[in-house]
Amino acid sequence: MKLPIIKHLSQFIEDNDQDYIVETIEVLENLTEIPTLKEDELEVIGELISNMYGALEVHKMMKEGKDKKTALNDFMKRVLGSIDK
């Protein structure tokens, strides 16, 4: 996950609607079912999907009252905390 991408996608959700991101995730998840995709292509798609899910989580925290910076920091701490376990 890359914080600048999550931040950018979070701004996109604020400016538009989270439905665009949800529908894009659905399309990308469907693409992963193509049997001829190479491993590196699947990794790129997976990275995009995880960044989009991250942006949705940040947006959810912002709707719950956190400011953007706090939401981004809390999300990344949670991600890094789960990696350390």
Short mmCIF file of C-alpha atoms in Angstrom, two decimals:
data_model
loop_
_atom_site.label_atom_id
_atom_site.label_comp_id
_atom_site.label_asym_id
_atom_site.label_seq_id
_atom_site.Cartn_x
_atom_site.Cartn_y
_atom_site.Cartn_z
CA MET A 1 0.00 0.00 0.00
CA LYS A 2 1.20 3.44 -0.84
CA LEU A 3 0.07 6.39 1.25
CA PRO A 4 0.22 8.95 -1.61
CA ILE A 5 -2.09 6.78 -3.72
CA ILE A 6 -4.50 6.24 -0.83
CA LYS A 7 -4.48 9.97 -0.12
CA HIS A 8 -5.19 10.75 -3.79
CA LEU A 9 -8.00 8.20 -3.96
CA SER A 10 -9.48 9.54 -0.73
CA GLN A 11 -9.60 12.98 -2.30
CA PHE A 12 -11.28 11.47 -5.36
CA ILE A 13 -13.94 9.92 -3.11
CA GLU A 14 -14.50 13.28 -1.39
CA ASP A 15 -14.81 15.07 -4.74
CA ASN A 16 -16.99 12.45 -6.40
CA ASP A 17 -18.49 9.37 -4.80
CA GLN A 18 -17.16 6.17 -3.29
CA ASP A 19 -19.31 4.15 -5.71
CA TYR A 20 -16.74 4.81 -8.45
CA ILE A 21 -14.05 3.14 -6.36
CA VAL A 22 -16.29 0.23 -5.35
CA GLU A 23 -17.20 -0.44 -8.98
CA THR A 24 -13.57 -0.17 -10.07
CA ILE A 25 -12.60 -2.73 -7.42
CA GLU A 26 -15.26 -5.07 -8.79
CA VAL A 27 -13.86 -4.72 -12.32
CA LEU A 28 -10.27 -5.28 -11.18
CA GLU A 29 -11.26 -8.30 -9.09
CA ASN A 30 -13.01 -9.73 -12.15
CA LEU A 31 -9.85 -9.20 -14.23
CA THR A 32 -7.85 -11.34 -11.82
CA GLU A 33 -9.84 -14.33 -13.02
CA ILE A 34 -8.21 -14.22 -16.46
CA PRO A 35 -6.11 -17.39 -16.56
CA THR A 36 -3.43 -15.98 -18.86
CA LEU A 37 -2.41 -13.10 -16.58
CA LYS A 38 1.19 -13.20 -15.50
CA GLU A 39 2.21 -13.04 -11.85
CA ASP A 40 3.55 -9.48 -12.11
CA GLU A 41 0.30 -8.34 -13.72
CA LEU A 42 -1.69 -9.89 -10.88
CA GLU A 43 0.57 -8.16 -8.36
CA VAL A 44 -0.10 -4.76 -9.96
CA ILE A 45 -3.85 -5.36 -9.96
CA GLY A 46 -3.68 -6.56 -6.35
CA GLU A 47 -1.76 -3.45 -5.31
CA LEU A 48 -4.36 -1.23 -6.97
CA ILE A 49 -7.18 -3.09 -5.25
CA SER A 50 -5.55 -2.86 -1.82
CA ASN A 51 -4.94 0.89 -2.25
CA MET A 52 -8.59 1.37 -3.19
CA TYR A 53 -9.77 -0.60 -0.16
CA GLY A 54 -7.43 1.54 1.92
CA ALA A 55 -8.97 4.71 0.53
CA LEU A 56 -12.43 3.40 1.37
CA GLU A 57 -11.31 2.72 4.95
CA VAL A 58 -9.84 6.22 5.26
CA HIS A 59 -13.05 7.70 3.88
CA LYS A 60 -15.06 5.69 6.42
CA MET A 61 -12.92 7.07 9.27
CA MET A 62 -13.42 10.60 7.94
CA LYS A 63 -17.20 10.08 7.86
CA GLU A 64 -16.92 9.02 11.50
CA GLY A 65 -15.41 12.41 12.32
CA LYS A 66 -11.65 12.09 11.92
CA ASP A 67 -9.80 14.69 9.89
CA LYS A 68 -8.05 13.43 6.77
CA LYS A 69 -4.51 13.51 8.18
CA THR A 70 -5.49 11.59 11.32
CA ALA A 71 -7.49 9.06 9.32
CA LEU A 72 -4.56 8.45 6.95
CA ASN A 73 -2.08 8.13 9.83
CA ASP A 74 -4.35 5.82 11.83
CA PHE A 75 -4.92 3.62 8.81
CA MET A 76 -1.21 3.30 8.04
CA LYS A 77 -0.44 2.54 11.70
CA ARG A 78 -3.05 -0.20 11.59
CA VAL A 79 -1.56 -1.64 8.40
CA LEU A 80 2.00 -1.50 9.73
CA GLY A 81 0.84 -3.00 13.02
CA SER A 82 -0.70 -5.96 11.23
CA ILE A 83 2.51 -6.51 9.26
CA ASP A 84 4.60 -6.60 12.44
CA LYS A 85 2.48 -9.38 13.96
#
